[in-house]
CSV table of C-alpha atoms in Angstrom, one decimal:
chain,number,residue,atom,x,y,z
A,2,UNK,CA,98.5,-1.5,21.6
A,3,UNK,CA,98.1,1.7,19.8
A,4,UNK,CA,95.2,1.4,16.7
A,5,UNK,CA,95.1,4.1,14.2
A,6,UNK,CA,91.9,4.3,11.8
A,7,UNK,CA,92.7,5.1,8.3
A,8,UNK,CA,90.2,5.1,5.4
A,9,UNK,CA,87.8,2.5,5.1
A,10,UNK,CA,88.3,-0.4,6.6
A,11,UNK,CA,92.8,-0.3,6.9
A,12,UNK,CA,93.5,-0.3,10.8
A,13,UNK,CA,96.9,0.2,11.4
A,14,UNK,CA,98.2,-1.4,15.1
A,15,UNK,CA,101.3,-0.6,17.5
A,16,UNK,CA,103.5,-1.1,19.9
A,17,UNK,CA,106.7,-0.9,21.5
A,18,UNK,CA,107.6,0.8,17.8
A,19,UNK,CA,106.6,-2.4,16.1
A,20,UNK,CA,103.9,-1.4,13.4
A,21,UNK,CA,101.1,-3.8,12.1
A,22,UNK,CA,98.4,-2.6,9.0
A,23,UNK,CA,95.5,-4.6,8.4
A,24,UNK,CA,93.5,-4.0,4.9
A,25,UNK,CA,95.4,-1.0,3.2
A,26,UNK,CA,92.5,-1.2,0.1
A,27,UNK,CA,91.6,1.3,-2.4
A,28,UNK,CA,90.0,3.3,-0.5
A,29,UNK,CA,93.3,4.2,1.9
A,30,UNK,CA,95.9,6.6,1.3
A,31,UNK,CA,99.5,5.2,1.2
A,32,UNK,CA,100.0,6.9,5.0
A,33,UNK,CA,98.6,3.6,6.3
A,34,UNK,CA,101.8,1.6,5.2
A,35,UNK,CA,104.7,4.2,6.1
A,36,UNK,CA,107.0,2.5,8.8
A,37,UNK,CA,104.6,-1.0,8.5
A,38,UNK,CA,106.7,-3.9,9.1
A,39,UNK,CA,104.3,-6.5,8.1
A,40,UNK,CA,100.6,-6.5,6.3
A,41,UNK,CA,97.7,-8.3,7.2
A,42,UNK,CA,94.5,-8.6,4.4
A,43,UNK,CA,91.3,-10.3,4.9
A,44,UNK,CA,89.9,-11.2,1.6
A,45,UNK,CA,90.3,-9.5,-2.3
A,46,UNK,CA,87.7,-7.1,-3.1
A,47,UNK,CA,89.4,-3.5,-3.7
A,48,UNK,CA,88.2,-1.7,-0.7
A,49,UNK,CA,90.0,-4.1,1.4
A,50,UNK,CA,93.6,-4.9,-1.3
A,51,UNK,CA,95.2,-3.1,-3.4
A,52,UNK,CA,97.9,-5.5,-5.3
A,53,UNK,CA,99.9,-1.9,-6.7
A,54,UNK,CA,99.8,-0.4,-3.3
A,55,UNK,CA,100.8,-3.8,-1.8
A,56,UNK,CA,104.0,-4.0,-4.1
A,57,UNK,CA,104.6,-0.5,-4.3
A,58,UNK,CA,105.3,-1.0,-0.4
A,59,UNK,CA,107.5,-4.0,-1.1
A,60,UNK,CA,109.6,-2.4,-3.0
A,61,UNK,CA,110.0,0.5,-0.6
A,62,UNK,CA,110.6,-1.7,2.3
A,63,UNK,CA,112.2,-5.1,1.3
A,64,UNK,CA,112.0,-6.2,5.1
A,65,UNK,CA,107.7,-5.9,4.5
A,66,UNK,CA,106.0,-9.3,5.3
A,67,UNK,CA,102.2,-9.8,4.1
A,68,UNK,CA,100.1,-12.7,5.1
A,69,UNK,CA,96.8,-13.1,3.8
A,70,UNK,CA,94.4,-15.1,2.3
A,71,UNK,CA,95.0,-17.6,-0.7
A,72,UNK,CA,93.6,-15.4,-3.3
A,73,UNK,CA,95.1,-12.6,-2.5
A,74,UNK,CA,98.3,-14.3,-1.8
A,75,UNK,CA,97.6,-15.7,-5.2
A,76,UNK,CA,97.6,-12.3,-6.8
A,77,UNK,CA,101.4,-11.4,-5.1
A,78,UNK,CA,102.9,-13.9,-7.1
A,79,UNK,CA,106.6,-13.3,-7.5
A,80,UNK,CA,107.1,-11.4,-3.8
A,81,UNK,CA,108.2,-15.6,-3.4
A,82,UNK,CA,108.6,-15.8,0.7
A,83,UNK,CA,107.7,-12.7,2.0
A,84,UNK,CA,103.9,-13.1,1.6
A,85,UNK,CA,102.4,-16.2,3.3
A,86,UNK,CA,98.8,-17.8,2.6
A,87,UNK,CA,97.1,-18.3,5.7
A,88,UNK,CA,93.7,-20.1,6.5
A,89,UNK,CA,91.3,-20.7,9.2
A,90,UNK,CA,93.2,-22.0,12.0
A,91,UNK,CA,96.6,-20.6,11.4
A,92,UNK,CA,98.7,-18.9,14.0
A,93,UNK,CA,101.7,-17.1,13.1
A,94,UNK,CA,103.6,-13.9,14.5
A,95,UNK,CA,103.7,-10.9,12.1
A,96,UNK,CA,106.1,-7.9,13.4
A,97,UNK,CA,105.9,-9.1,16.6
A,98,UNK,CA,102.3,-9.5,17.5
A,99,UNK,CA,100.7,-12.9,17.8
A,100,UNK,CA,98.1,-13.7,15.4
A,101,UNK,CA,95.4,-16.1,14.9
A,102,UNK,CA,93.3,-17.0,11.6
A,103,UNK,CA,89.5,-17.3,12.4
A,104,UNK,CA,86.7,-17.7,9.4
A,105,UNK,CA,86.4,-18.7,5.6
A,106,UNK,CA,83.5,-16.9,3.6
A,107,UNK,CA,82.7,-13.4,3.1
A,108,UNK,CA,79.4,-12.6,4.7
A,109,UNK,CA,76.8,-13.5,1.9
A,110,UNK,CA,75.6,-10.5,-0.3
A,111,UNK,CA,72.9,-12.8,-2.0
A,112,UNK,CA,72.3,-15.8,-3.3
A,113,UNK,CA,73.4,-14.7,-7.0
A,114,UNK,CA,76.4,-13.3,-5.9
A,115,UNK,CA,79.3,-16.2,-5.4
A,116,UNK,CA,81.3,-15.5,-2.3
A,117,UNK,CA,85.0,-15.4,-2.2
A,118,UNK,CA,86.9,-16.5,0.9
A,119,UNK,CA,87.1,-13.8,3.8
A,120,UNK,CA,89.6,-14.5,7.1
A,121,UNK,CA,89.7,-12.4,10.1
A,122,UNK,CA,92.6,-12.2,12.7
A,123,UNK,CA,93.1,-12.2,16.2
A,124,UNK,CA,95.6,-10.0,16.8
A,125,UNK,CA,97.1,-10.5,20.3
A,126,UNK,CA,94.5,-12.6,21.8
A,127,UNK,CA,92.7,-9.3,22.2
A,128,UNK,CA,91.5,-7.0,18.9
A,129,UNK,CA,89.3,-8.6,15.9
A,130,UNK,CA,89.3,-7.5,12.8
A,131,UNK,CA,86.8,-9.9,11.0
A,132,UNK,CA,87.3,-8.5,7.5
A,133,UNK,CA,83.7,-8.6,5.5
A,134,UNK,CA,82.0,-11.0,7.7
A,135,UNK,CA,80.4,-11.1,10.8
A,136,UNK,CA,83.1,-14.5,12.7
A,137,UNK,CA,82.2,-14.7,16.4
A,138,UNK,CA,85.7,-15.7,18.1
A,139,UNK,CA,85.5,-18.4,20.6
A,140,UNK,CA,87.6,-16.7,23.0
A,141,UNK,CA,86.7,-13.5,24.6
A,142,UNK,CA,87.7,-10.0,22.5
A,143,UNK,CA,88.6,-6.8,24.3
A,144,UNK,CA,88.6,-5.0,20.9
A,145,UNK,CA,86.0,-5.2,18.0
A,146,UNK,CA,86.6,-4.2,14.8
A,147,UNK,CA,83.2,-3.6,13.6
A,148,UNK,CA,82.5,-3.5,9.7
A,149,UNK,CA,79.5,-0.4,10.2
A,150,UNK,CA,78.0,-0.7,6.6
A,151,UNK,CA,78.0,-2.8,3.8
A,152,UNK,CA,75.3,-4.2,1.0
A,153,UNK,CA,75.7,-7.5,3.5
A,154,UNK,CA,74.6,-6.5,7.0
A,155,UNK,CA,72.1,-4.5,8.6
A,156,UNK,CA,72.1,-2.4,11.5
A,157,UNK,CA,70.2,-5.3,13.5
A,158,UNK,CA,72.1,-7.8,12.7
A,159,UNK,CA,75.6,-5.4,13.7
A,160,UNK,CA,73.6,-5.4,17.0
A,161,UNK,CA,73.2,-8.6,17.8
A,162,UNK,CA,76.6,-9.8,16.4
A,163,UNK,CA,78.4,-7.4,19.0
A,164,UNK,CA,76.8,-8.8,21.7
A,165,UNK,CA,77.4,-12.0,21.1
A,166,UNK,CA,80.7,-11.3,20.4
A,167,UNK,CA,81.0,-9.2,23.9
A,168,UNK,CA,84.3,-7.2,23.6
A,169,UNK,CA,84.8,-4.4,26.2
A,170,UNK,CA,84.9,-1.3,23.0
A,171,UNK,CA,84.1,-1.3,20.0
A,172,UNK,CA,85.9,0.6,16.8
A,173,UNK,CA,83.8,1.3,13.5
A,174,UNK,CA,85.4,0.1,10.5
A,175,UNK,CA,83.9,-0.3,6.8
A,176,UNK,CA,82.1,3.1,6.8
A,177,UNK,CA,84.3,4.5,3.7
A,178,UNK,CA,80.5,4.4,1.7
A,179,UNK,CA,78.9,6.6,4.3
A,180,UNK,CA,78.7,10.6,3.9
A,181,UNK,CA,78.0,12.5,7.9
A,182,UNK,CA,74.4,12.1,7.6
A,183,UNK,CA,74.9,8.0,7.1
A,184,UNK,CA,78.1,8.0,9.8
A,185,UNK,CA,75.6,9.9,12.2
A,186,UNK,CA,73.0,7.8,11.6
A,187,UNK,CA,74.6,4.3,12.1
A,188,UNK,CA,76.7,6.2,14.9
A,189,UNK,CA,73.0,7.1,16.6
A,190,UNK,CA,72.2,3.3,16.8
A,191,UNK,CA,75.4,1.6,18.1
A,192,UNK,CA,76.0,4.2,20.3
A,193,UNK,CA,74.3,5.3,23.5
A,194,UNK,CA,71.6,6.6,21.9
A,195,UNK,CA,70.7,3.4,20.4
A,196,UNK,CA,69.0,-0.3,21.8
A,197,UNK,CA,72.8,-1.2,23.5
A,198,UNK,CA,75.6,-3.2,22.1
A,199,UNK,CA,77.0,-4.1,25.9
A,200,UNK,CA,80.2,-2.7,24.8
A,201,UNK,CA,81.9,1.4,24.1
A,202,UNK,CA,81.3,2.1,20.9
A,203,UNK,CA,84.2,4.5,18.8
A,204,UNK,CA,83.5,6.1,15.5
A,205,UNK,CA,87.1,7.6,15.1
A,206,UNK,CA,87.8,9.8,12.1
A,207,UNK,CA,90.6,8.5,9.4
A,208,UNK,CA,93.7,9.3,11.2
A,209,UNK,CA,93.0,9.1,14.9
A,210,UNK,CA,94.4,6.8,17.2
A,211,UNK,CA,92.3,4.6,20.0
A,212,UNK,CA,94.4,3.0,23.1
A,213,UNK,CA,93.6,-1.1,23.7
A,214,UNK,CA,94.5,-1.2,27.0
A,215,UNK,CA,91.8,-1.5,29.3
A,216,UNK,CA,93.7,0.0,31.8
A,217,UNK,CA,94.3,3.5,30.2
A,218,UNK,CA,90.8,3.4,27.7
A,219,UNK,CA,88.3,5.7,29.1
């Protein structure tokens, strides 16, 4: 598989010209969704959806499939079968790959905040993208999709969730709030400079591509 970073936290995954985009939010340029055959989305807060972009693309492309969580699903009323609730638990294939539903909640911001429901996928049995929360998979992860910042996490607790996790690489996502200094800095402590996460770490700019093959990744 091929992954492409686009802005914030939108990932879009190929191969064998099948194309797969996970999270195209407000804060990602329409490139993300040129040639997608389906669309994946974690949970509804704008950075992540984008309900205009989402049926913009719909239009364009009447052979786009989206599957997604209930309330964002919710939100796409009138698209009728071609966007599919899914749940922890679910498995389904979406343009080809095979994917698996893991997680409920969005990480907790605080107490006085309500939470909204959050699902991560399993894309392949081999890259996570855990949307705004921090699921450990019970199977093992070559790929991490790693949400870098966020009023939710800390750089501690990103630590210690990639190691338990244990993929082989790791790719920064969630880091459209960061200016260089920020990027640099987060970059300083999950990468080699910093206490070890046990796994590569990759901060790749918006529009550069990462191989998932662990044969051809250096």
């Amino acid at each position: 598989m091929q992954l492409t970073k686009f802005g914030h936290a939108c990932v879009r995954i190929e191969k064998d010209g099948r194309r797969l985009t996970v999270d195209p939010g407000g804060l990602t340029g329409p490139e993300a969704l040129e040639g997608a055959d389906a669309v994946l989305v974690t949970h509804e807060h704008f950075d992540h959806f984008s309900e205009e972009v989402l049926r913009r693309a719909a239009q364009d492309n009447p052979a786009l499939r989206i599957w997604a969580n209930t309330a964002v699903a919710e939100r796409l009323d009138g698209l009728g079968g071609r966007v599919t609730a899914v749940g922890e638990g679910a498995a389904f294939t979406a343009a080809g790959f095979d994917v698996a539903v893991l997680g409920t909640w969005h990480a907790v911001i605080h107490p006085d905040i309500p939470r909204v429901g959050n699902v991560g996928f399993l894309i392949d049995e081999a890259l996570f993208h855990p949307g705004d929360a921090l699921t450990v998979p019970e199977t093992a992860v070559d790929t991490l999709l790693l949400p870098v910042h966020g009023p939710w996490s800390s750089t501690g607790q990103l630590i210690d969730y990639v190691r338990e996790v244990g993929p082989r690489q790791v790719c920064a996502i969630h880091d459209g709030a960061l200016n260089d200094v920020g990027t640099a800095m987060v970059g300083g402590f999950l990468g080699d400079n910093g206490p070890g996460l046990g796994a590569r770490y990759h901060q790749l700019p918006v529009g550069a591509s990462l191989t998932t093959d662990p044969e051809t990744t250096g």
